[in-house]
Amino acid sequence: MAEYVGKPVLRYDGIGHVTARTRYVDDIQLPGMLYIKVLTSPVHKGVIRHLDTSAAERMPGVAGVITAKDVPGKNAYGLIPDQPVFTPEHIRYKGERIAAVAAVDEDTAMEALEKIKIDIEEQEPVFDPFKAMEPGAPLVRPEGNVWEFNSGKTRKIRFGDVEKGFAEADVIVEGTYTTATNDHAPMEPQVSVAYIDETDRLAIYTVSQDLYFHLGMLTAIFNLPMNKIRYIGGTVGGGFGSKNDIHCDHVAGLMALKIRKPVKYRHTRREETAYTTKRGPWTFYFKDGVKKDGRIVARYVKTVHDTGGYAGMGPYVVDKNSILVAGPYAIPNIWVDGICVFTNKPPCSSMRGFGIINGTAADQLQTARVAEAIGKDPWEVHFINAWRDGDLGATQFKVEAAGLIEAMKRAAELAGIELPAHLKAMSSRGR
């Protein structure tokens, strides 16, 4: 690896991109290709009482209409497979898929969507995760609005004796921090092209960031063995986590299976922003017990993550966040409770460092507040508490090859900050 450090490395796909030779999925045009548009829920929560697609099916230029009834396999997908491709009855968020139309062009498909008759009994939604946890709150899902971990309604991390740590502390510092929902904006929105190939296999050009992960889900949806699906990917068109979830491939594949003609389903920028997965919002409550010399001797953290209408990667990311939210510090007493809550909003999932960046932002603000409370520079608090080789993390893992102190020294140097001599003398190799 040393031969690459500090040297520029040629991007393996860079030449194709800058010379316009790269062919993205939306560039693919097949003879006789049809275009898909999707009917989505206009309400945040409700029950479909009646759905009639017959007028759309009879419209000139329309090749086919699909709903939940046209899913031959399992109408569910996701890391935790709880989200339907098309909802058959219950609506959990505005924008949830109900039906899809394939037509000669997108305008005709949009016109056909308007001919679908639908009767939805609208219900009271809940958007605030704290209100969703209250007794008697509208249920987003039958199982309840809080995810059940193996440890119950909270992901628990316990290390040492946090109450004993608070009792020994000179100062208690508390703070609550929030991070908002973030949307992706990849250069190429979600898009999929599907057709039946010359060997009667279902072929799908995809923008997936997780080819084999998604292929497993698609086999269940289509009720096909893996060797009957050609899943063709590799050119993502910008992802950063937005393409870790399926958004178009299942719809395009189901339509191709039904009408046996090539189809393309692509999002507009508005659809991409309104209905795809997001980086979910968080609330963090920190309580630190601190010695006047700068040592954090106890840290309590309670987190609440809003995962939207379906699990997405919410429970997974709460698990990851709970393990790491106490920070890269040698704190002898740690107590973390992570909660994952369902609301009537689009599902939340991955986005660059998801679960980690949110927690780190809160930790940095809390550590700055700790420094202010004891009259020290934040650099000092970070250096004093930073992991050294052999320290134990929150889940009692032994830290090896620690590097935070060296990274902070370099960051200070790049920022033009002159650190005091006693901080410069510190090392991750020991205290």
PDB file of C-alpha atoms in Angstrom, residues 80-181:
ATOM      1  CA  ILE A  80     -35.331  -6.174   6.330  1.00  0.00           C
ATOM      2  CA  PRO A  81     -37.889  -7.171   3.680  1.00  0.00           C
ATOM      3  CA  ASP A  82     -40.955  -5.247   4.830  1.00  0.00           C
ATOM      4  CA  GLN A  83     -41.546  -2.840   1.920  1.00  0.00           C
ATOM      5  CA  PRO A  84     -43.905  -3.941  -0.903  1.00  0.00           C
ATOM      6  CA  VAL A  85     -43.118  -3.263  -4.548  1.00  0.00           C
ATOM      7  CA  PHE A  86     -46.758  -2.143  -4.877  1.00  0.00           C
ATOM      8  CA  THR A  87     -48.844  -1.701  -1.783  1.00  0.00           C
ATOM      9  CA  PRO A  88     -51.959  -3.892  -2.013  1.00  0.00           C
ATOM     10  CA  GLU A  89     -53.943  -2.064   0.647  1.00  0.00           C
ATOM     11  CA  HIS A  90     -52.256  -0.064   3.407  1.00  0.00           C
ATOM     12  CA  ILE A  91     -50.383   3.143   2.577  1.00  0.00           C
ATOM     13  CA  ARG A  92     -47.573   4.227   4.885  1.00  0.00           C
ATOM     14  CA  TYR A  93     -46.185   7.321   3.120  1.00  0.00           C
ATOM     15  CA  LYS A  94     -46.990   9.835   0.384  1.00  0.00           C
ATOM     16  CA  GLY A  95     -45.398   8.542  -2.777  1.00  0.00           C
ATOM     17  CA  GLU A  96     -45.793   4.818  -2.062  1.00  0.00           C
ATOM     18  CA  ARG A  97     -46.214   2.805  -5.283  1.00  0.00           C
ATOM     19  CA  ILE A  98     -49.721   1.577  -6.167  1.00  0.00           C
ATOM     20  CA  ALA A  99     -49.673   0.728  -9.896  1.00  0.00           C
ATOM     21  CA  ALA A 100     -47.504   1.138 -12.985  1.00  0.00           C
ATOM     22  CA  VAL A 101     -48.312   1.744 -16.654  1.00  0.00           C
ATOM     23  CA  ALA A 102     -46.139   0.958 -19.705  1.00  0.00           C
ATOM     24  CA  ALA A 103     -46.891   2.960 -22.836  1.00  0.00           C
ATOM     25  CA  VAL A 104     -45.312   4.126 -26.063  1.00  0.00           C
ATOM     26  CA  ASP A 105     -43.949   7.225 -24.355  1.00  0.00           C
ATOM     27  CA  GLU A 106     -43.918   8.837 -20.908  1.00  0.00           C
ATOM     28  CA  ASP A 107     -46.626  11.371 -21.762  1.00  0.00           C
ATOM     29  CA  THR A 108     -49.037   8.597 -22.758  1.00  0.00           C
ATOM     30  CA  ALA A 109     -48.145   6.655 -19.614  1.00  0.00           C
ATOM     31  CA  MET A 110     -48.836   9.741 -17.486  1.00  0.00           C
ATOM     32  CA  GLU A 111     -52.188  10.252 -19.215  1.00  0.00           C
ATOM     33  CA  ALA A 112     -53.081   6.606 -18.539  1.00  0.00           C
ATOM     34  CA  LEU A 113     -52.272   7.005 -14.835  1.00  0.00           C
ATOM     35  CA  GLU A 114     -54.953   9.684 -14.652  1.00  0.00           C
ATOM     36  CA  LYS A 115     -57.530   7.155 -15.878  1.00  0.00           C
ATOM     37  CA  ILE A 116     -56.918   4.784 -12.977  1.00  0.00           C
ATOM     38  CA  LYS A 117     -59.794   4.986 -10.517  1.00  0.00           C
ATOM     39  CA  ILE A 118     -58.763   4.711  -6.892  1.00  0.00           C
ATOM     40  CA  ASP A 119     -60.628   5.148  -3.639  1.00  0.00           C
ATOM     41  CA  ILE A 120     -58.412   5.724  -0.602  1.00  0.00           C
ATOM     42  CA  GLU A 121     -59.698   6.019   2.936  1.00  0.00           C
ATOM     43  CA  GLU A 122     -57.312   8.604   4.334  1.00  0.00           C
ATOM     44  CA  GLN A 123     -56.098   8.096   7.902  1.00  0.00           C
ATOM     45  CA  GLU A 124     -54.297  10.241  10.456  1.00  0.00           C
ATOM     46  CA  PRO A 125     -50.541  10.117   9.874  1.00  0.00           C
ATOM     47  CA  VAL A 126     -47.737  10.691  12.366  1.00  0.00           C
ATOM     48  CA  PHE A 127     -44.560  12.504  11.346  1.00  0.00           C
ATOM     49  CA  ASP A 128     -42.817  13.281  14.644  1.00  0.00           C
ATOM     50  CA  PRO A 129     -40.883  10.256  15.990  1.00  0.00           C
ATOM     51  CA  PHE A 130     -41.439  11.360  19.596  1.00  0.00           C
ATOM     52  CA  LYS A 131     -45.203  11.595  19.032  1.00  0.00           C
ATOM     53  CA  ALA A 132     -45.059   8.216  17.271  1.00  0.00           C
ATOM     54  CA  MET A 133     -43.687   6.710  20.507  1.00  0.00           C
ATOM     55  CA  GLU A 134     -46.514   8.092  22.644  1.00  0.00           C
ATOM     56  CA  PRO A 135     -49.234   5.698  23.845  1.00  0.00           C
ATOM     57  CA  GLY A 136     -52.218   5.794  21.519  1.00  0.00           C
ATOM     58  CA  ALA A 137     -50.265   7.289  18.601  1.00  0.00           C
ATOM     59  CA  PRO A 138     -51.507   6.353  15.091  1.00  0.00           C
ATOM     60  CA  LEU A 139     -49.868   3.086  14.089  1.00  0.00           C
ATOM     61  CA  VAL A 140     -47.549   3.278  11.108  1.00  0.00           C
ATOM     62  CA  ARG A 141     -47.320  -0.529  11.046  1.00  0.00           C
ATOM     63  CA  PRO A 142     -49.278  -3.243  12.847  1.00  0.00           C
ATOM     64  CA  GLU A 143     -46.289  -4.356  14.921  1.00  0.00           C
ATOM     65  CA  GLY A 144     -45.957  -0.900  16.513  1.00  0.00           C
ATOM     66  CA  ASN A 145     -43.995   2.256  15.789  1.00  0.00           C
ATOM     67  CA  VAL A 146     -40.756   1.234  17.517  1.00  0.00           C
ATOM     68  CA  TRP A 147     -38.425  -1.413  16.120  1.00  0.00           C
ATOM     69  CA  GLU A 148     -37.762  -4.381  18.369  1.00  0.00           C
ATOM     70  CA  PHE A 149     -34.075  -5.284  18.666  1.00  0.00           C
ATOM     71  CA  ASN A 150     -32.952  -8.522  20.255  1.00  0.00           C
ATOM     72  CA  SER A 151     -32.489  -6.430  23.388  1.00  0.00           C
ATOM     73  CA  GLY A 152     -36.002  -4.938  23.177  1.00  0.00           C
ATOM     74  CA  LYS A 153     -37.126  -1.487  22.030  1.00  0.00           C
ATOM     75  CA  THR A 154     -33.625  -0.052  22.474  1.00  0.00           C
ATOM     76  CA  ARG A 155     -30.250  -1.121  21.156  1.00  0.00           C
ATOM     77  CA  LYS A 156     -28.321  -1.303  24.395  1.00  0.00           C
ATOM     78  CA  ILE A 157     -24.588  -0.714  24.860  1.00  0.00           C
ATOM     79  CA  ARG A 158     -23.333  -1.085  28.427  1.00  0.00           C
ATOM     80  CA  PHE A 159     -19.735  -0.682  29.548  1.00  0.00           C
ATOM     81  CA  GLY A 160     -18.602  -0.122  33.125  1.00  0.00           C
ATOM     82  CA  ASP A 161     -20.864   1.556  35.691  1.00  0.00           C
ATOM     83  CA  VAL A 162     -22.171   4.838  34.301  1.00  0.00           C
ATOM     84  CA  GLU A 163     -23.858   5.957  37.552  1.00  0.00           C
ATOM     85  CA  LYS A 164     -20.636   5.373  39.489  1.00  0.00           C
ATOM     86  CA  GLY A 165     -18.825   7.440  36.844  1.00  0.00           C
ATOM     87  CA  PHE A 166     -21.277  10.312  37.209  1.00  0.00           C
ATOM     88  CA  ALA A 167     -20.850  10.201  40.993  1.00  0.00           C
ATOM     89  CA  GLU A 168     -17.074  10.483  40.674  1.00  0.00           C
ATOM     90  CA  ALA A 169     -17.216  13.332  38.148  1.00  0.00           C
ATOM     91  CA  ASP A 170     -16.471  16.974  38.990  1.00  0.00           C
ATOM     92  CA  VAL A 171     -18.880  18.323  36.353  1.00  0.00           C
ATOM     93  CA  ILE A 172     -21.964  16.971  34.570  1.00  0.00           C
ATOM     94  CA  VAL A 173     -22.478  18.296  31.040  1.00  0.00           C
ATOM     95  CA  GLU A 174     -25.684  17.661  29.095  1.00  0.00           C
ATOM     96  CA  GLY A 175     -26.718  18.485  25.547  1.00  0.00           C
ATOM     97  CA  THR A 176     -29.329  17.599  22.933  1.00  0.00           C
ATOM     98  CA  TYR A 177     -28.454  17.690  19.248  1.00  0.00           C
ATOM     99  CA  THR A 178     -30.448  17.017  16.077  1.00  0.00           C
ATOM    100  CA  THR A 179     -29.583  16.278  12.473  1.00  0.00           C
ATOM    101  CA  ALA A 180     -32.129  16.700   9.692  1.00  0.00           C
ATOM    102  CA  THR A 181     -33.246  14.606   6.741  1.00  0.00           C
TER     103      THR A 181
END
